[in-house]
Amino acid sequence: MASNSEDLQSQALAYHRSPRPGKLEVHASKPLANQRDLALAYTPGVAAACNAIAADPSQAADLTVRGNLVAVVTNGTAVLGLGNIGPLASKPVMEGKAVLFKKFADIDVFDIEIAADTIERVVETVAALEPTFGGINLEDIKGPECFEIEAQLKERMKIPVFHDDQHGTAIIVGAAVKNALLLKGKDIGDVKIVTAGAGAAALACLNLLVSLGAKRENIWVCDLEGLVYEGRNVLMDRWKEVYAQKTDKRTLAEVIPGADVFLGLSGPKVLTPEMVQQMAEKPLVMALANPTPEIMPDEVRKVRPDALICTGRSDFPNQVNNVLCFPYIFRGALDVGATAINEAMKIAAVDAIAQLARDPPADPVAAGLDTDEVLGFGAGSLIPSPFDPRLILRIAPAVAMAAMDSGVATRPITSFDDYYAQLERFAFRSGLVMKPVFAKAKAQPVRVIYAEGEDERVLHAVQTILEEKLARPILVGRPSVVEARIKRSGLSIKPGEDFDLINPQDDPRYRSYVQSYVDIAGRSGVTPAAARTVVRTNSTVIAALAVARGEADAMICGLDGRYMNHLRHVRDVIGLLPGVSDYAALALMITSKGAIFLADTQVRPNPTAEELAEVAALAAVHVQRFNIKPKIAFLSHSDFGSYPTESSAKMRRATALLAERHPEIESDGEMQGDSALVQSAREMILPHSRLEGGANVLIMPNLDSANIAYQMIKVLADALPVGPILVGPARPAHILTPSVTSRGILNMTAVAVVEAQERAGRHQRTLFA
């Protein structure tokens, strides 16, 4: 695809600007609906909470947000690759870090950018914040000052202080080294480690590797001045001095021969292929400079096919990405009220990450792995994928346990089973729902055709689809219109190069498409004359024919016109899966409480019990594609026979039919909505329900109830809708609605790709080099 750096910048500015500036807002967690609420939240009721904390400071964790609140603090002196741009310009980065904390670990954050350019002023400012926060995440503070700032704050403060640029990188590096040495069959105390770069991250990595058993005498550090050696006076400090070697060697090239590990945290092209050739057997090359590493992986493989390779980039295996650990380390630390993040907790995180990479993936494709190259632990999976939902389930408990064992926990966890269940519930909430689907889609993209290819929402979605490498798009549209709208939207995609285009007015396949339409739909009232007109004018029919003929793997339509009109064309051309009586629509609602699937929101007006059981079974297949275990509830106005009517009897029969045909699916009914979603409410009525926890698939008695519930949840819960997902077509085909956004098209593209992958046995050809 053509270079799009300018386009990315303009999109990023628009993203930060609209619909409201920035990436954060504050939400109240308690109601404030009446005078009584006001009296409880503020004066006079708030005095009770104040007095309780004054009498027992530990009560702050139960009575305020402090126990789940972290400060992301910077002085803006070393922001990403931008350098010393100052605290104000660093604010978008700190807001971004806050979003990651919330999305990955449900930790609340205030970003704090301070105008402080000396060690003393930073320390005094941050130390004064201790009453407000449960933890401090130092970010983007230049070295070597960052070492002293962290050390002084850890000494003064009784809450965790963690400089992520140092320790986050170090923990991921430690896990990668541990697993690489396992594959090499070598002990960490015997390996030679050579680094390029001696900044905060590099030195933190080395310090942690020493804690893991590496020998200082086996570590060789190089920086801009060459090798760090005894007697050197230029660019030296007390932290770097620890690794000074007594030698007459002075360059990276002189010390690299025989190295088992190369750790690069410096800049582009620092390591040459000739240097890699001289490394030990099965060398670990960690070229972590971003965006251009010290050496590209393909250059390493040319000279050393046996090498194990890590980078800081997301487009190669083994990405060293701090998001793998920092949210979950803080999660564990906050949950036990830790007074520090100590060495034992960091090592516990290393071990948890390393072990997760060695465990069989719950779903190799969902973990973002190319199944043709990587199956389980090996050279391509030294580090878990950032998409692995098990990260929080492994790291947070390990860190919490280490805090308890090392004596820094003030609120020890009494039941780790309950704690694990709590983390598991969060792992599949909100923004994490789509991650497994996107990871699967990226593993082996397929061809997706968009009927409304001229729509600017489709064009914006296609730009992102190509950047994310989710699919090979095919658009139905007139070239002149498509190109004009691409230009008007400021996009960088090019027809014929980045995506294929079917011109309904002049496509060489027109005659064969007409014949295919007659062959498929001739017995459904489609005459040859009608076929010629429709194939010229109806983009949904064109897209469906492309899928039916095998020229596309999945289709998306419905951005314009009525849903049932599109469905009629899909029915005529693509047809139903064998054994399925009719289509149905499944809507995913991503809410702050979790993901809920509703069926049938679009198609069947008043389905029978047999049809409802069929819809539920088909819905379960789609739900599993999100790496979510389906828990199905058949809803009614009646709770387990409390109000026998024709409708409730239908839902009860549907429940029995699904249980009979698919006993492996967790389901129950008939029940009211609150009984389905809240286990405690259900247990008051039926203590021995076949459902555990809250249901995540709600089967409605008719189209009215399903569509009304969908629209109300979307508005009242401010839910993000995904879909509708069309259930039952013989080939992947999805009909969206005119209100869909470009983000909705993107999400449904990922859903369609995964469905097509599974229909083809996940053996699609590779479409991207």
Short mmCIF file of N, CA, C and O in Angstrom, two decimals, residues 582-635:
data_model
loop_
_atom_site.label_atom_id
_atom_site.label_comp_id
_atom_site.label_asym_id
_atom_site.label_seq_id
_atom_site.Cartn_x
_atom_site.Cartn_y
_atom_site.Cartn_z
N ASP A 582 -33.91 -21.26 8.29
CA ASP A 582 -33.99 -19.87 7.85
C ASP A 582 -32.83 -19.09 8.46
O ASP A 582 -32.11 -19.59 9.34
N TYR A 583 -32.67 -17.86 7.99
CA TYR A 583 -31.65 -16.98 8.54
C TYR A 583 -32.10 -16.42 9.89
O TYR A 583 -33.27 -16.47 10.26
N ALA A 584 -31.14 -15.86 10.60
CA ALA A 584 -31.41 -15.10 11.81
C ALA A 584 -30.31 -14.07 11.96
O ALA A 584 -29.25 -14.18 11.33
N ALA A 585 -30.54 -13.06 12.79
CA ALA A 585 -29.54 -12.02 13.01
C ALA A 585 -29.13 -12.01 14.47
O ALA A 585 -29.98 -12.02 15.37
N LEU A 586 -27.83 -12.01 14.67
CA LEU A 586 -27.26 -11.98 16.01
C LEU A 586 -26.56 -10.64 16.20
O LEU A 586 -25.70 -10.27 15.40
N ALA A 587 -26.92 -9.90 17.23
CA ALA A 587 -26.31 -8.61 17.49
C ALA A 587 -25.44 -8.70 18.74
O ALA A 587 -25.88 -9.20 19.77
N LEU A 588 -24.22 -8.23 18.62
CA LEU A 588 -23.31 -8.14 19.77
C LEU A 588 -23.37 -6.73 20.33
O LEU A 588 -23.19 -5.75 19.59
N MET A 589 -23.61 -6.62 21.62
CA MET A 589 -23.62 -5.33 22.30
C MET A 589 -22.46 -5.32 23.30
O MET A 589 -22.45 -6.11 24.26
N ILE A 590 -21.48 -4.45 23.07
CA ILE A 590 -20.34 -4.34 23.99
C ILE A 590 -20.64 -3.21 24.96
O ILE A 590 -20.67 -2.04 24.60
N THR A 591 -20.88 -3.58 26.20
CA THR A 591 -21.24 -2.61 27.23
C THR A 591 -20.15 -2.56 28.30
O THR A 591 -19.24 -3.39 28.32
N SER A 592 -20.26 -1.59 29.18
CA SER A 592 -19.30 -1.50 30.27
C SER A 592 -19.41 -2.68 31.22
O SER A 592 -18.50 -2.96 31.99
N LYS A 593 -20.52 -3.40 31.16
CA LYS A 593 -20.72 -4.58 32.00
C LYS A 593 -20.26 -5.86 31.33
O LYS A 593 -20.23 -6.92 31.95
N GLY A 594 -19.92 -5.78 30.06
CA GLY A 594 -19.50 -6.97 29.34
C GLY A 594 -20.18 -7.09 28.00
O GLY A 594 -20.88 -6.17 27.55
N ALA A 595 -19.98 -8.23 27.34
CA ALA A 595 -20.52 -8.46 26.01
C ALA A 595 -21.82 -9.26 26.12
O ALA A 595 -21.88 -10.27 26.81
N ILE A 596 -22.85 -8.78 25.41
CA ILE A 596 -24.14 -9.46 25.38
C ILE A 596 -24.53 -9.67 23.91
O ILE A 596 -24.46 -8.74 23.10
N PHE A 597 -24.94 -10.89 23.57
CA PHE A 597 -25.42 -11.19 22.23
C PHE A 597 -26.94 -11.33 22.27
O PHE A 597 -27.49 -12.01 23.17
N LEU A 598 -27.62 -10.72 21.31
CA LEU A 598 -29.08 -10.78 21.23
C LEU A 598 -29.51 -11.44 19.93
O LEU A 598 -28.96 -11.14 18.87
N ALA A 599 -30.54 -12.28 19.98
CA ALA A 599 -31.07 -12.92 18.78
C ALA A 599 -32.57 -13.13 18.95
O ALA A 599 -33.05 -13.36 20.06
N ASP A 600 -33.33 -13.04 17.88
CA ASP A 600 -33.00 -12.63 16.53
C ASP A 600 -33.49 -11.22 16.36
O ASP A 600 -34.68 -10.95 16.51
N THR A 601 -32.61 -10.29 16.00
CA THR A 601 -32.96 -8.87 15.99
C THR A 601 -33.47 -8.35 14.65
O THR A 601 -33.86 -7.20 14.56
N GLN A 602 -33.47 -9.19 13.58
CA GLN A 602 -33.78 -8.65 12.26
C GLN A 602 -34.71 -9.50 11.39
O GLN A 602 -35.38 -8.95 10.52
N VAL A 603 -34.76 -10.81 11.56
CA VAL A 603 -35.31 -11.65 10.50
C VAL A 603 -36.65 -12.31 10.85
O VAL A 603 -37.66 -12.08 10.20
N ARG A 604 -36.67 -13.17 11.85
CA ARG A 604 -37.85 -14.03 12.08
C ARG A 604 -38.86 -13.33 12.98
O ARG A 604 -38.58 -13.09 14.16
N PRO A 605 -40.06 -13.02 12.48
CA PRO A 605 -41.03 -12.23 13.27
C PRO A 605 -41.50 -12.94 14.53
O PRO A 605 -41.54 -12.34 15.60
N ASN A 606 -41.88 -14.21 14.41
CA ASN A 606 -42.39 -14.93 15.59
C ASN A 606 -41.96 -16.39 15.49
O ASN A 606 -42.75 -17.27 15.16
N PRO A 607 -40.69 -16.67 15.79
CA PRO A 607 -40.16 -18.01 15.57
C PRO A 607 -40.81 -19.04 16.50
O PRO A 607 -41.21 -18.72 17.63
N THR A 608 -40.86 -20.28 16.02
CA THR A 608 -41.35 -21.38 16.84
C THR A 608 -40.28 -21.82 17.83
O THR A 608 -39.12 -21.38 17.75
N ALA A 609 -40.64 -22.70 18.73
CA ALA A 609 -39.66 -23.22 19.69
C ALA A 609 -38.53 -23.93 18.97
O ALA A 609 -37.35 -23.79 19.34
N GLU A 610 -38.87 -24.70 17.92
CA GLU A 610 -37.84 -25.40 17.15
C GLU A 610 -36.89 -24.40 16.49
O GLU A 610 -35.67 -24.61 16.48
N GLU A 611 -37.44 -23.33 15.96
CA GLU A 611 -36.59 -22.31 15.31
C GLU A 611 -35.71 -21.60 16.34
O GLU A 611 -34.54 -21.30 16.06
N LEU A 612 -36.25 -21.32 17.50
CA LEU A 612 -35.46 -20.65 18.54
C LEU A 612 -34.29 -21.52 18.99
O LEU A 612 -33.18 -21.04 19.22
N ALA A 613 -34.52 -22.82 19.13
CA ALA A 613 -33.43 -23.73 19.49
C ALA A 613 -32.36 -23.75 18.41
O ALA A 613 -31.16 -23.78 18.71
N GLU A 614 -32.80 -23.71 17.15
CA GLU A 614 -31.86 -23.68 16.03
C GLU A 614 -31.04 -22.39 16.05
O GLU A 614 -29.81 -22.40 15.90
N VAL A 615 -31.70 -21.26 16.26
CA VAL A 615 -31.01 -19.96 16.33
C VAL A 615 -29.99 -19.96 17.46
O VAL A 615 -28.85 -19.50 17.30
N ALA A 616 -30.36 -20.49 18.60
CA ALA A 616 -29.45 -20.53 19.75
C ALA A 616 -28.20 -21.35 19.44
O ALA A 616 -27.08 -20.95 19.78
N ALA A 617 -28.38 -22.50 18.80
CA ALA A 617 -27.23 -23.35 18.48
C ALA A 617 -26.31 -22.67 17.47
O ALA A 617 -25.08 -22.71 17.59
N LEU A 618 -26.90 -22.00 16.46
CA LEU A 618 -26.08 -21.29 15.46
C LEU A 618 -25.39 -20.09 16.10
O LEU A 618 -24.23 -19.78 15.78
N ALA A 619 -26.09 -19.42 17.01
CA ALA A 619 -25.48 -18.27 17.70
C ALA A 619 -24.28 -18.71 18.52
O ALA A 619 -23.25 -18.01 18.58
N ALA A 620 -24.36 -19.88 19.15
CA ALA A 620 -23.25 -20.37 19.98
C ALA A 620 -21.98 -20.51 19.17
O ALA A 620 -20.88 -20.24 19.67
N VAL A 621 -22.10 -20.92 17.92
CA VAL A 621 -20.91 -21.08 17.06
C VAL A 621 -20.24 -19.73 16.86
O VAL A 621 -19.01 -19.60 16.96
N HIS A 622 -21.02 -18.69 16.60
CA HIS A 622 -20.45 -17.36 16.40
C HIS A 622 -19.83 -16.82 17.69
O HIS A 622 -18.76 -16.20 17.66
N VAL A 623 -20.47 -17.04 18.81
CA VAL A 623 -19.96 -16.54 20.08
C VAL A 623 -18.60 -17.14 20.39
O VAL A 623 -17.68 -16.46 20.88
N GLN A 624 -18.42 -18.41 20.08
CA GLN A 624 -17.14 -19.07 20.34
C GLN A 624 -16.01 -18.46 19.52
O GLN A 624 -14.85 -18.53 19.92
N ARG A 625 -16.34 -17.83 18.39
CA ARG A 625 -15.30 -17.18 17.58
C ARG A 625 -14.68 -15.98 18.30
O ARG A 625 -13.62 -15.52 17.94
N PHE A 626 -15.37 -15.48 19.31
CA PHE A 626 -14.84 -14.38 20.13
C PHE A 626 -14.06 -14.91 21.33
O PHE A 626 -13.70 -14.15 22.22
N ASN A 627 -13.80 -16.21 21.34
CA ASN A 627 -13.16 -16.85 22.50
C ASN A 627 -13.98 -16.67 23.77
O ASN A 627 -13.45 -16.53 24.87
N ILE A 628 -15.29 -16.63 23.60
CA ILE A 628 -16.22 -16.52 24.72
C ILE A 628 -17.03 -17.81 24.80
O ILE A 628 -17.56 -18.28 23.78
N LYS A 629 -17.13 -18.36 25.99
CA LYS A 629 -17.97 -19.53 26.18
C LYS A 629 -19.44 -19.10 26.19
O LYS A 629 -19.84 -18.30 27.03
N PRO A 630 -20.25 -19.61 25.25
CA PRO A 630 -21.66 -19.18 25.23
C PRO A 630 -22.43 -19.67 26.44
O PRO A 630 -22.35 -20.83 26.83
N LYS A 631 -23.18 -18.74 27.02
CA LYS A 631 -24.09 -19.05 28.13
C LYS A 631 -25.45 -18.50 27.70
O LYS A 631 -25.66 -17.29 27.72
N ILE A 632 -26.35 -19.41 27.33
CA ILE A 632 -27.57 -19.02 26.64
C ILE A 632 -28.77 -19.01 27.58
O ILE A 632 -29.00 -19.97 28.32
N ALA A 633 -29.51 -17.90 27.50
CA ALA A 633 -30.75 -17.78 28.27
C ALA A 633 -31.92 -17.53 27.32
O ALA A 633 -31.84 -16.64 26.47
N PHE A 634 -32.99 -18.31 27.45
CA PHE A 634 -34.22 -18.09 26.68
C PHE A 634 -35.11 -17.19 27.52
O PHE A 634 -35.57 -17.58 28.61
N LEU A 635 -35.35 -15.98 27.03
CA LEU A 635 -36.03 -14.96 27.84
C LEU A 635 -37.54 -14.98 27.66
O LEU A 635 -38.06 -15.34 26.60
#
